[in-house]
Amino acid sequence: MLIKHPSDIRSSEITDQKLYANRREFIMAAGAAAGAALLSGANRVLHAAGQPAPHGRKLDGVIKSPFSAAVGDEKVNTWEQITTYNNFYEFGTEKESPSMYAKALKTEPWRVRVDGECAKPGDYHIDDILKGQTLEERVYRLRCVEAWSMVVPWIGFPLSNFVKRVEPTAKAKFIEFNTLADPSQMVGVRSPVLRWPYTEALRLDEAMHPLAILAVGLYGEEMPKQDGAPIRLIVPWKYGFKSAKSIVRIRFTERQPLNSWQESQPSEYGFYSNVNPAVDHPRWTQATERRIGEFFRRKTLMFNGYADQVASLYSGMDLKRNY
Ligand SMILES: Nc1nc2c(c(=O)[nH]1)N[C@H]1C(S)=C(S)[C@@H](COP(=O)(O)O)O[C@H]1N2
Ligand SMILES: [Mo]
């Protein structure tokens, strides 16, 4: 995320609405678009190694959730887009890297350690975590802090169900998530681009919100490795980096944890990281976004379009200060 990708620069230049103000400038814009098309063609050749995930096991008993985003004019992104354009720094910093290297991730057996301020700590096997949960398909917008976005048909269950089960104590105010950090399976962990293990956290009331889910699949199948198999967090009203992948530890704390991104660049990545078109990233605008697969930029929506459901969590808070 620290690296500005040529594709991002390009799309912001060619879709700047001001360029269309008069005919002369429109012609200039058309020229830029042609150049961009050539560039993206070259990119495709350079990154030909990016491979869509192989299809996995079908998940049974999945119901459609009423919490899905009303997609309307928004198309759900394709399997290929969702599994070749990823952020998963444990497998490298290029968008195609996870699709190339995540094959090495061993997802069975998988346990999640639960500890800290809760009455039922322990090592929970993934089958045990899933026992008794109804899996739901939730079509959510994913908005990356890098100003691109996707629409993904996740499959999962409310995070709150699992939190209730492990009984946080009265002292628990935050919940922290850690990703596996095994350099023998994850080539990216050999480079110090972030502090490993990848660490993200939520306030406990955010974690209890019905929109926050633990996801175990997408498009009706078990989670592709590049998307965070076998279990990951999805918090749709926050920038994508809050949604930690391949979770091996969940910890309840009294104090606010320090997230990996916040630690690496505190001026750029705060604790809350709510999607907010009014608060720019220091190096680029958050007012618009490029939906993967689309040409024109879209306006970014407050809380990524989930304001009606989540705004009350932040009433009375200054969201410019608490970015
Ligand atoms: N462990 C881990 N989780 C992570 C990341 C990462 O680098 N490592 N990247 C985050 C970012 S920046 C985004 S935008 C989303 C991307 O999810 P996707 O690749 O499934 O679209 O995953 C998030 N979760
Ligand atoms: Mo992101």
XYZ file of C-alpha atoms and ligand atoms in Angstrom:
348
model
C 0.000 0.000 0.000
C 2.952 2.292 0.473
C 3.815 1.852 -3.142
C 1.960 4.003 -5.630
C 1.070 1.767 -8.548
C 1.222 3.122 -12.122
C -2.340 1.883 -12.647
C -3.642 4.161 -9.878
C -1.910 7.261 -11.174
C -3.115 6.549 -14.657
C -6.784 6.087 -13.788
C -6.951 9.222 -11.679
C -5.514 11.265 -14.522
C -7.747 9.972 -17.271
C -10.996 10.106 -15.351
C -10.609 13.570 -13.872
C -13.956 15.165 -14.764
C -12.354 18.549 -15.428
C -10.662 17.118 -18.472
C -14.049 16.884 -20.164
C -14.881 20.586 -19.689
C -14.206 21.543 -23.284
C -13.636 19.859 -26.588
C -9.948 20.590 -26.871
C -9.300 19.120 -23.499
C -11.567 16.207 -24.347
C -9.261 15.338 -27.243
C -6.307 15.479 -24.881
C -8.165 13.141 -22.559
C -8.872 10.733 -25.406
C -5.151 10.685 -26.169
C -4.368 9.937 -22.559
C -6.960 7.144 -22.573
C -5.365 5.560 -25.651
C -2.000 5.719 -23.917
C -3.513 4.162 -20.835
C -5.005 1.317 -22.874
C -1.566 0.581 -24.309
C -0.033 0.712 -20.859
C -2.585 -1.659 -19.384
C -1.983 -4.014 -22.309
C 1.703 -3.993 -21.431
C 0.836 -4.578 -17.800
C -1.161 -7.669 -18.719
C 1.826 -9.139 -20.514
C 4.217 -8.252 -17.690
C 1.919 -9.803 -15.100
C 0.799 -12.773 -17.168
C 1.804 -14.984 -14.237
C -1.179 -13.801 -12.139
C -3.403 -16.857 -11.991
C -7.056 -17.148 -10.954
C -7.518 -19.475 -7.980
C -8.423 -23.092 -8.745
C -12.044 -23.834 -7.843
C -12.430 -25.310 -4.378
C -14.930 -27.274 -2.330
C -18.565 -26.089 -2.553
C -20.015 -24.877 0.733
C -23.330 -26.454 1.787
C -26.430 -24.859 3.251
C -25.581 -21.278 2.311
C -28.495 -18.837 2.639
C -28.760 -15.377 1.063
C -28.369 -12.623 3.625
C -30.631 -9.565 3.729
C -27.503 -7.579 4.664
C -26.107 -7.714 1.134
C -25.388 -4.369 -0.513
C -28.149 -3.296 -2.891
C -25.967 -3.738 -5.942
C -28.195 -2.061 -8.557
C -25.833 -0.706 -11.208
C -22.885 -2.264 -9.430
C -21.755 -5.523 -10.959
C -20.341 -8.246 -8.773
C -16.675 -8.686 -9.672
C -15.609 -11.878 -11.405
C -13.833 -14.849 -9.833
C -10.819 -13.955 -11.929
C -10.720 -10.347 -10.695
C -11.288 -11.340 -7.074
C -8.513 -13.944 -7.150
C -5.837 -12.199 -9.233
C -5.984 -8.601 -7.920
C -5.212 -8.957 -4.226
C -3.515 -7.364 -1.292
C -1.877 -9.999 0.887
C 1.601 -8.743 1.735
C 2.588 -12.060 3.273
C 2.781 -13.206 -0.367
C 4.381 -10.085 -1.853
C 3.425 -6.488 -2.515
C 2.293 -6.695 -6.163
C -1.402 -7.239 -6.834
C -0.627 -10.488 -8.709
C 1.809 -11.826 -6.100
C -0.792 -13.558 -3.868
C -2.272 -15.377 -6.870
C 1.194 -16.648 -7.721
C 2.505 -17.580 -4.272
C -0.456 -18.306 -1.981
C -0.586 -21.907 -3.270
C 2.110 -22.665 -0.691
C -0.266 -21.874 2.196
C -1.259 -24.999 4.128
C -4.815 -24.479 5.398
C -5.415 -27.904 6.994
C -5.360 -28.442 9.883
C -6.234 -24.891 11.013
C -6.692 -23.608 14.517
C -7.388 -20.161 15.894
C -5.975 -19.277 19.305
C -8.367 -17.220 21.404
C -6.932 -15.459 24.452
C -6.840 -12.301 26.513
C -9.898 -10.908 28.283
C -12.415 -13.719 27.742
C -13.896 -16.561 29.765
C -13.384 -19.272 27.101
C -9.816 -18.988 25.787
C -8.305 -21.881 23.857
C -7.244 -23.252 20.513
C -10.350 -23.559 18.363
C -10.280 -25.900 15.370
C -11.864 -24.369 12.279
C -14.556 -27.105 12.196
C -15.431 -26.251 15.776
C -15.652 -22.535 14.921
C -18.067 -23.360 12.091
C -20.176 -25.818 14.095
C -23.761 -24.595 14.447
C -23.196 -21.516 12.256
C -25.498 -20.827 9.341
C -23.404 -19.687 6.397
C -24.714 -16.618 4.603
C -23.857 -15.096 1.275
C -23.180 -11.383 1.768
C -22.472 -9.314 -1.311
C -20.360 -6.458 0.044
C -18.382 -3.612 -1.447
C -14.688 -3.839 -0.592
C -12.990 -0.417 -0.634
C -9.212 -0.456 -0.497
C -7.447 2.551 1.004
C -5.536 2.738 -2.313
C -8.800 4.020 -3.905
C -9.828 0.936 -5.842
C -12.840 -1.190 -5.008
C -14.636 -4.433 -5.798
C -17.963 -6.092 -5.084
C -17.536 -9.575 -3.651
C -20.082 -12.326 -2.844
C -18.532 -13.409 0.468
C -19.760 -16.368 2.498
C -19.524 -16.226 6.248
C -21.308 -15.698 9.537
C -21.553 -12.821 12.017
C -18.355 -12.230 13.977
C -20.613 -11.440 16.957
C -21.749 -15.103 17.094
C -18.194 -16.237 17.746
C -17.403 -13.376 20.136
C -20.446 -14.222 22.283
C -19.407 -17.844 22.384
C -15.973 -17.109 23.884
C -17.458 -14.665 26.415
C -15.378 -11.497 26.596
C -14.965 -10.243 30.179
C -16.193 -6.847 31.376
C -12.638 -5.536 30.864
C -12.551 -6.394 27.142
C -12.830 -3.203 25.061
C -11.002 -4.235 21.878
C -10.530 -7.320 19.759
C -7.265 -7.977 17.925
C -6.708 -10.295 14.955
C -3.428 -11.831 13.828
C -2.633 -13.505 10.528
C -0.348 -16.517 10.226
C 3.281 -15.407 9.746
C 5.245 -18.442 8.559
C 8.159 -17.590 6.252
C 8.331 -21.214 5.086
C 4.868 -20.862 3.498
C 4.704 -17.109 2.942
C 7.490 -15.609 0.837
C 6.524 -12.021 1.713
C 7.108 -12.554 5.437
C 10.830 -12.777 4.679
C 10.801 -9.022 3.931
C 10.219 -6.477 6.697
C 7.581 -4.481 4.755
C 5.326 -4.645 7.824
C 5.642 -5.876 11.386
C 4.588 -9.510 11.314
C 2.267 -11.032 12.241
C -0.209 -8.785 10.427
C -2.236 -7.213 13.209
C -5.611 -5.483 13.015
C -8.156 -4.614 15.663
C -11.658 -3.288 16.234
C -13.464 -1.727 19.137
C -15.608 -4.450 20.687
C -18.886 -2.699 19.773
C -17.711 -2.527 16.138
C -16.969 -6.242 16.241
C -20.490 -6.929 17.562
C -22.123 -5.027 14.681
C -24.204 -7.399 12.519
C -22.387 -6.325 9.303
C -18.988 -7.576 10.537
C -18.422 -11.179 9.495
C -15.897 -13.967 9.609
C -15.742 -15.140 6.013
C -14.865 -18.678 4.934
C -15.654 -18.518 1.240
C -16.859 -16.627 -1.808
C -18.904 -17.467 -4.919
C -20.337 -20.517 -3.109
C -16.915 -22.117 -2.556
C -14.371 -22.301 0.224
C -12.109 -19.257 0.472
C -9.363 -19.066 -2.178
C -5.939 -18.891 -0.547
C -5.104 -15.467 -1.974
C -8.284 -14.092 -0.362
C -7.372 -15.285 3.131
C -8.212 -18.981 3.471
C -9.470 -20.587 5.539
C -10.971 -17.772 7.619
C -10.753 -13.990 7.462
C -12.452 -10.902 8.742
C -14.712 -8.666 6.617
C -15.680 -5.227 7.945
C -17.394 -3.653 4.931
C -17.595 -0.042 6.163
C -13.827 0.201 6.740
C -10.880 0.322 4.363
C -9.898 -3.156 3.212
C -6.769 -3.389 5.335
C -8.860 -3.792 8.516
C -10.094 -7.138 7.187
C -7.266 -9.449 8.253
C -6.796 -12.666 6.308
C -5.880 -16.227 7.330
C -6.528 -15.567 11.017
C -4.682 -17.664 13.616
C -5.265 -15.587 16.723
C -8.049 -13.508 18.251
C -7.233 -11.601 21.423
C -9.451 -9.477 23.681
C -7.808 -6.442 25.251
C -8.532 -3.601 27.587
C -6.253 -1.168 25.731
C -6.380 -0.168 22.085
C -3.977 -2.412 20.112
C -1.420 -1.029 17.662
C -2.198 -2.194 14.123
C 0.556 -3.113 11.680
C -0.379 -0.335 9.229
C -0.769 2.265 11.926
C 2.627 1.340 13.301
C 4.304 1.560 9.881
C 2.750 4.937 8.843
C 0.801 6.564 11.701
C 0.136 9.748 9.692
C -1.523 7.724 6.917
C -3.331 4.873 8.660
C -5.292 5.386 11.844
C -7.046 2.983 14.154
C -10.577 3.524 12.831
C -9.975 3.559 9.068
C -13.640 4.090 8.290
C -14.235 4.728 4.604
C -14.648 8.504 4.437
C -14.676 10.509 1.186
C -14.142 13.722 3.190
C -10.813 12.665 4.680
C -8.083 12.293 2.072
C -5.110 10.039 2.419
C -2.066 12.370 2.715
C -0.913 11.222 -0.734
C -4.182 10.866 -2.681
C -7.900 11.614 -2.660
C -10.448 9.330 -1.044
C -13.387 11.177 -2.664
C -13.494 8.782 -5.618
C -12.497 5.221 -6.371
C -11.802 2.988 -9.332
C -13.998 -0.098 -9.370
C -11.892 -2.948 -10.730
C -13.171 -3.672 -14.255
C -14.633 -0.182 -14.795
C -13.227 2.772 -16.685
C -14.762 5.806 -14.967
C -14.198 6.520 -11.336
C -17.081 6.326 -8.877
C -17.794 8.592 -5.958
C -16.784 7.022 -2.692
C -19.680 6.709 -0.269
C -19.494 7.564 3.437
C -18.820 4.357 5.377
C -18.556 2.680 1.954
C -22.348 2.960 1.552
C -23.194 1.423 4.935
C -23.792 4.719 6.792
C -27.442 3.986 7.653
C -26.361 0.860 9.491
C -23.100 1.948 11.153
C -23.001 5.759 11.608
C -24.462 5.502 15.125
C -21.315 3.657 16.272
C -19.426 6.945 15.877
C -21.927 9.546 17.015
C -20.188 12.430 18.742
C -16.763 11.457 17.390
C -14.633 13.735 15.217
C -14.002 11.461 12.231
C -11.277 13.735 10.822
C -9.266 13.302 13.976
C -10.217 9.638 14.382
C -9.291 8.598 10.839
N -2.928 -10.717 6.486
C -3.255 -9.763 5.624
N -4.542 -9.382 5.539
C -4.901 -8.404 4.663
C -3.924 -7.757 3.859
C -2.566 -8.187 3.983
O -1.643 -7.676 3.325
N -2.281 -9.189 4.869
N -4.299 -6.738 2.991
C -5.549 -6.048 3.327
C -5.969 -5.120 2.294
S -5.049 -3.703 2.144
C -7.085 -5.327 1.521
S -7.644 -4.140 0.448
C -7.827 -6.622 1.589
C -7.882 -7.232 0.205
O -8.670 -8.418 0.201
P -8.796 -9.251 -1.149
O -7.409 -9.482 -1.684
O -9.492 -10.527 -0.783
O -9.611 -8.424 -2.101
O -7.212 -7.556 2.462
C -6.683 -7.008 3.672
N -6.215 -8.057 4.551
Mo -6.431 -2.219 1.027
